[in-house]
């Protein structure tokens, strides 16, 4: 028997055990494969346990499960009273999270002389981002439970931000660290300001421009086995130079599957 001779339901059962990317590729094999690959049965398998992280009222409407899947990949869904967003990784269906600036601990973050909370048109994700007015003690930290993340997944963590008329970040490197409770913590020195000229900090890891116009820099990576709950800790700081800094705009910290 050839694959083309299999019943559509049998083909759909097979495809439901692959990945979204595989299902899209296999849809090109034949009409039967295409029909099975478009079925709600297949795409429902890629959306398992969705309501465990997204309230039913927040799930976008769609005429098909495949349409819902790609809506959840392309458009962040805001959860936890606006403090987090969740998306699906388009290639794998794994969960991606972003912790908003409101969900992070920012030293002097409640002091209007040092930080302000603004609604920027560039941020289509959260209602407010944190805008640095002036600090010499630059210290941001956060934590998240791994329970909501996809199991058996290699994740990378990114600081997502902008620099608007920034100053004070070009004298000393910024220290970023990432660790899981009970495990080791990885620390590295980075340069956050892309506008530096002829500075030794340019030799350090620098941010990249995202498709949405924000900057991001990788903080580190970790493997989530899913076998037990762990707590991920992240930190961004520059507290040794005592130089006043401004112009840093924080959207959040994103956790997404790392593609090799």
Short mmCIF file of C-alpha atoms in Angstrom, two decimals:
data_model
loop_
_atom_site.label_atom_id
_atom_site.label_comp_id
_atom_site.label_asym_id
_atom_site.label_seq_id
_atom_site.Cartn_x
_atom_site.Cartn_y
_atom_site.Cartn_z
CA UNK A 1 0.00 0.00 0.00
CA UNK A 2 1.21 3.49 -0.90
CA UNK A 3 0.83 6.46 1.42
CA UNK A 4 -1.63 7.95 -1.06
CA UNK A 5 -3.91 4.93 -0.55
CA UNK A 6 -4.33 5.57 3.18
CA UNK A 7 -7.65 6.94 4.43
CA UNK A 8 -7.63 10.65 5.19
CA UNK A 9 -8.33 9.96 8.87
CA UNK A 10 -5.29 7.70 9.06
CA UNK A 11 -3.11 10.33 7.40
CA UNK A 12 -4.42 12.97 9.82
CA UNK A 13 -3.56 10.72 12.77
CA UNK A 14 0.01 10.39 11.47
CA UNK A 15 0.38 14.14 10.86
CA UNK A 16 -0.90 14.96 14.35
CA UNK A 17 2.23 13.29 15.75
CA UNK A 18 4.59 15.44 13.67
CA UNK A 19 5.22 19.19 13.97
CA UNK A 20 3.42 22.19 12.46
CA UNK A 21 6.29 22.68 10.02
CA UNK A 22 6.18 19.02 8.98
CA UNK A 23 2.41 19.15 8.51
CA UNK A 24 2.74 22.15 6.19
CA UNK A 25 5.46 20.44 4.16
CA UNK A 26 3.61 17.12 3.91
CA UNK A 27 0.51 18.93 2.67
CA UNK A 28 2.35 19.19 -0.66
CA UNK A 29 2.59 15.40 -1.08
CA UNK A 30 -0.90 14.83 -2.49
CA UNK A 31 -4.53 15.96 -2.30
CA UNK A 32 -5.23 13.48 0.46
CA UNK A 33 -2.28 14.74 2.49
CA UNK A 34 -3.31 18.36 1.86
CA UNK A 35 -6.86 17.71 3.04
CA UNK A 36 -5.64 15.90 6.16
CA UNK A 37 -3.06 18.58 6.91
CA UNK A 38 -5.78 21.26 6.88
CA UNK A 39 -8.06 19.37 9.25
CA UNK A 40 -8.97 20.59 12.73
CA UNK A 41 -7.97 17.18 14.08
CA UNK A 42 -4.31 17.74 13.16
CA UNK A 43 -4.07 21.34 14.37
CA UNK A 44 -5.94 20.59 17.59
CA UNK A 45 -3.03 18.31 18.46
CA UNK A 46 -0.66 21.29 18.15
CA UNK A 47 -2.90 23.34 20.44
CA UNK A 48 -3.10 20.91 23.36
CA UNK A 49 -3.26 22.40 26.87
CA UNK A 50 -3.90 25.86 25.44
CA UNK A 51 -6.52 26.76 28.04
CA UNK A 52 -4.02 26.00 30.81
CA UNK A 53 -2.15 29.21 29.91
CA UNK A 54 -4.71 31.34 28.04
CA UNK A 55 -8.19 32.00 29.47
CA UNK A 56 -10.89 30.92 27.00
CA UNK A 57 -12.15 34.51 26.80
CA UNK A 58 -8.71 35.64 25.55
CA UNK A 59 -8.33 33.03 22.82
CA UNK A 60 -8.76 34.77 19.43
CA UNK A 61 -11.63 33.64 17.24
CA UNK A 62 -10.88 31.72 14.07
CA UNK A 63 -12.79 29.67 11.53
CA UNK A 64 -10.34 26.79 11.81
CA UNK A 65 -7.83 25.32 14.24
CA UNK A 66 -5.05 26.01 11.76
CA UNK A 67 -6.11 29.65 11.58
CA UNK A 68 -6.18 29.82 15.38
CA UNK A 69 -2.69 28.31 15.54
CA UNK A 70 -1.19 30.96 13.27
CA UNK A 71 -3.09 33.74 15.04
CA UNK A 72 -1.46 32.62 18.28
CA UNK A 73 1.93 32.57 16.54
CA UNK A 74 1.65 36.00 14.95
CA UNK A 75 -0.23 37.98 17.59
CA UNK A 76 0.85 38.03 21.27
CA UNK A 77 -1.98 37.18 23.69
CA UNK A 78 -1.88 39.28 26.85
CA UNK A 79 -2.37 37.37 30.12
CA UNK A 80 -1.95 37.88 33.88
CA UNK A 81 -3.68 41.27 34.02
CA UNK A 82 -1.50 42.66 31.25
CA UNK A 83 1.81 41.69 32.81
CA UNK A 84 2.75 38.86 30.43
CA UNK A 85 2.20 37.86 26.85
CA UNK A 86 2.22 34.39 25.33
CA UNK A 87 2.72 33.22 21.76
CA UNK A 88 3.35 29.94 20.00
CA UNK A 89 6.59 29.32 18.15
CA UNK A 90 5.55 28.97 14.51
CA UNK A 91 7.99 26.16 13.71
CA UNK A 92 7.37 23.94 16.72
CA UNK A 93 4.20 25.07 18.51
CA UNK A 94 6.22 25.52 21.71
CA UNK A 95 5.20 28.28 24.10
CA UNK A 96 6.95 31.67 24.15
CA UNK A 97 6.54 34.20 26.96
CA UNK A 98 7.38 37.82 27.50
CA UNK A 99 7.47 39.35 30.96
CA UNK A 100 6.42 42.99 30.71
CA UNK A 101 8.38 45.76 32.39
CA UNK A 102 5.55 45.87 34.96
CA UNK A 103 6.33 42.26 35.84
CA UNK A 104 9.99 43.01 36.61
CA UNK A 105 11.70 44.52 39.63
CA UNK A 106 13.24 47.86 38.63
CA UNK A 107 15.38 49.68 41.19
CA UNK A 108 13.86 53.16 41.68
CA UNK A 109 11.12 52.12 39.22
CA UNK A 110 8.38 53.83 41.26
CA UNK A 111 10.26 57.12 41.56
CA UNK A 112 9.15 59.54 38.81
CA UNK A 113 12.48 61.34 39.05
CA UNK A 114 14.26 58.20 37.84
CA UNK A 115 11.76 56.20 35.74
CA UNK A 116 8.46 56.94 34.05
CA UNK A 117 5.79 54.64 32.67
CA UNK A 118 4.75 55.57 29.14
CA UNK A 119 2.41 54.28 26.46
CA UNK A 120 4.52 54.13 23.31
CA UNK A 121 2.96 53.57 19.87
CA UNK A 122 5.93 51.30 19.08
CA UNK A 123 4.82 48.87 21.76
CA UNK A 124 1.82 47.01 20.41
CA UNK A 125 2.14 44.42 23.16
CA UNK A 126 1.81 46.13 26.55
CA UNK A 127 -0.03 49.22 27.72
CA UNK A 128 3.04 50.74 29.34
CA UNK A 129 6.81 50.47 29.04
CA UNK A 130 9.46 51.71 31.48
CA UNK A 131 11.44 54.76 30.32
CA UNK A 132 14.66 55.58 32.14
CA UNK A 133 14.91 59.29 33.00
CA UNK A 134 18.07 59.26 35.11
CA UNK A 135 19.80 56.74 37.39
CA UNK A 136 23.35 55.92 38.29
CA UNK A 137 22.29 52.58 39.83
CA UNK A 138 20.86 50.60 36.89
CA UNK A 139 19.34 47.38 38.23
CA UNK A 140 16.53 45.26 36.73
CA UNK A 141 15.62 41.73 37.79
CA UNK A 142 12.83 39.23 37.31
CA UNK A 143 11.78 35.63 37.76
CA UNK A 144 9.33 33.19 36.19
CA UNK A 145 8.22 29.65 36.96
CA UNK A 146 9.04 27.07 34.30
CA UNK A 147 5.65 25.39 34.81
CA UNK A 148 4.04 27.37 31.99
CA UNK A 149 6.84 26.64 29.54
CA UNK A 150 6.94 23.73 27.11
CA UNK A 151 8.67 20.63 28.42
CA UNK A 152 11.71 19.01 26.80
CA UNK A 153 12.61 22.35 25.24
CA UNK A 154 15.82 24.34 24.91
CA UNK A 155 14.96 27.99 25.61
CA UNK A 156 16.80 31.27 25.09
CA UNK A 157 16.09 34.46 27.06
CA UNK A 158 16.23 37.96 25.56
CA UNK A 159 16.17 41.49 26.94
CA UNK A 160 13.84 43.57 24.70
CA UNK A 161 14.37 47.34 24.76
CA UNK A 162 15.03 50.56 22.85
CA UNK A 163 17.57 53.34 23.20
CA UNK A 164 16.05 56.81 22.68
CA UNK A 165 18.52 59.70 23.08
CA UNK A 166 20.43 57.45 25.45
CA UNK A 167 23.57 58.35 27.33
CA UNK A 168 25.75 56.91 30.07
CA UNK A 169 25.89 53.35 28.69
CA UNK A 170 29.12 53.80 26.74
CA UNK A 171 31.65 53.96 29.59
CA UNK A 172 31.20 50.60 31.31
CA UNK A 173 29.71 47.27 30.21
CA UNK A 174 26.31 46.16 31.43
CA UNK A 175 26.20 42.86 33.32
CA UNK A 176 23.44 40.39 32.50
CA UNK A 177 22.86 37.07 34.24
CA UNK A 178 20.52 34.12 34.04
CA UNK A 179 20.12 31.13 36.32
CA UNK A 180 17.69 28.48 37.50
CA UNK A 181 17.07 28.03 41.22
CA UNK A 182 19.37 25.36 42.59
CA UNK A 183 21.62 25.52 39.52
CA UNK A 184 24.46 27.64 38.27
CA UNK A 185 24.11 31.26 37.14
CA UNK A 186 25.61 32.39 33.85
CA UNK A 187 26.90 35.97 33.78
CA UNK A 188 28.30 37.99 30.89
CA UNK A 189 29.25 41.55 29.99
CA UNK A 190 27.43 43.22 27.10
CA UNK A 191 27.14 46.54 25.30
CA UNK A 192 23.55 47.84 25.11
CA UNK A 193 24.07 51.00 23.04
CA UNK A 194 24.45 50.45 19.28
CA UNK A 195 25.36 54.10 18.71
CA UNK A 196 28.83 53.77 20.21
CA UNK A 197 31.79 54.82 18.05
CA UNK A 198 35.40 53.72 18.49
CA UNK A 199 34.76 52.23 21.89
CA UNK A 200 36.14 48.99 23.30
CA UNK A 201 32.62 48.05 24.42
CA UNK A 202 31.82 47.37 20.76
CA UNK A 203 33.90 44.20 21.10
CA UNK A 204 31.31 42.83 23.54
CA UNK A 205 28.02 41.17 22.53
CA UNK A 206 25.69 43.85 21.17
CA UNK A 207 21.92 43.93 20.62
CA UNK A 208 20.23 43.12 17.32
CA UNK A 209 17.25 44.84 15.73
CA UNK A 210 14.06 42.75 15.84
CA UNK A 211 11.45 42.59 13.10
CA UNK A 212 9.16 44.75 15.28
CA UNK A 213 11.78 47.52 15.50
CA UNK A 214 12.83 46.88 19.10
CA UNK A 215 16.32 45.77 20.12
CA UNK A 216 17.10 42.47 21.77
CA UNK A 217 20.15 40.87 23.29
CA UNK A 218 20.40 37.26 24.40
CA UNK A 219 20.82 36.90 28.15
CA UNK A 220 21.44 33.15 28.14
CA UNK A 221 19.78 29.80 27.60
CA UNK A 222 18.51 26.84 29.58
CA UNK A 223 16.84 23.48 29.09
CA UNK A 224 13.37 22.96 30.51
CA UNK A 225 12.81 19.24 31.09
CA UNK A 226 9.34 19.79 32.49
CA UNK A 227 9.95 17.10 35.10
CA UNK A 228 9.73 19.54 38.01
CA UNK A 229 8.91 23.16 38.68
CA UNK A 230 11.91 25.44 38.62
CA UNK A 231 12.27 29.20 38.88
CA UNK A 232 14.21 31.15 36.32
CA UNK A 233 16.02 34.28 37.55
CA UNK A 234 17.25 37.08 35.28
CA UNK A 235 19.17 40.27 36.05
CA UNK A 236 20.47 43.32 34.16
CA UNK A 237 22.71 45.80 35.97
CA UNK A 238 25.40 48.46 35.79
CA UNK A 239 26.10 49.70 39.30
CA UNK A 240 29.87 50.15 39.43
CA UNK A 241 30.57 53.23 37.31
CA UNK A 242 28.20 55.60 39.19
CA UNK A 243 27.68 57.40 35.87
CA UNK A 244 24.19 58.78 35.31
CA UNK A 245 22.29 57.00 32.56
CA UNK A 246 19.12 57.82 30.61
CA UNK A 247 17.19 56.96 27.45
CA UNK A 248 16.81 53.20 28.03
CA UNK A 249 13.25 52.00 27.27
CA UNK A 250 12.30 48.58 28.61
CA UNK A 251 9.51 46.53 27.03
CA UNK A 252 10.27 43.23 28.76
CA UNK A 253 12.15 39.95 28.83
CA UNK A 254 11.24 37.30 26.27
CA UNK A 255 11.65 33.54 26.65
CA UNK A 256 11.39 31.54 23.43
CA UNK A 257 12.61 28.20 22.03
CA UNK A 258 16.15 28.30 20.72
CA UNK A 259 16.49 27.02 17.17
CA UNK A 260 19.76 25.32 16.33
#
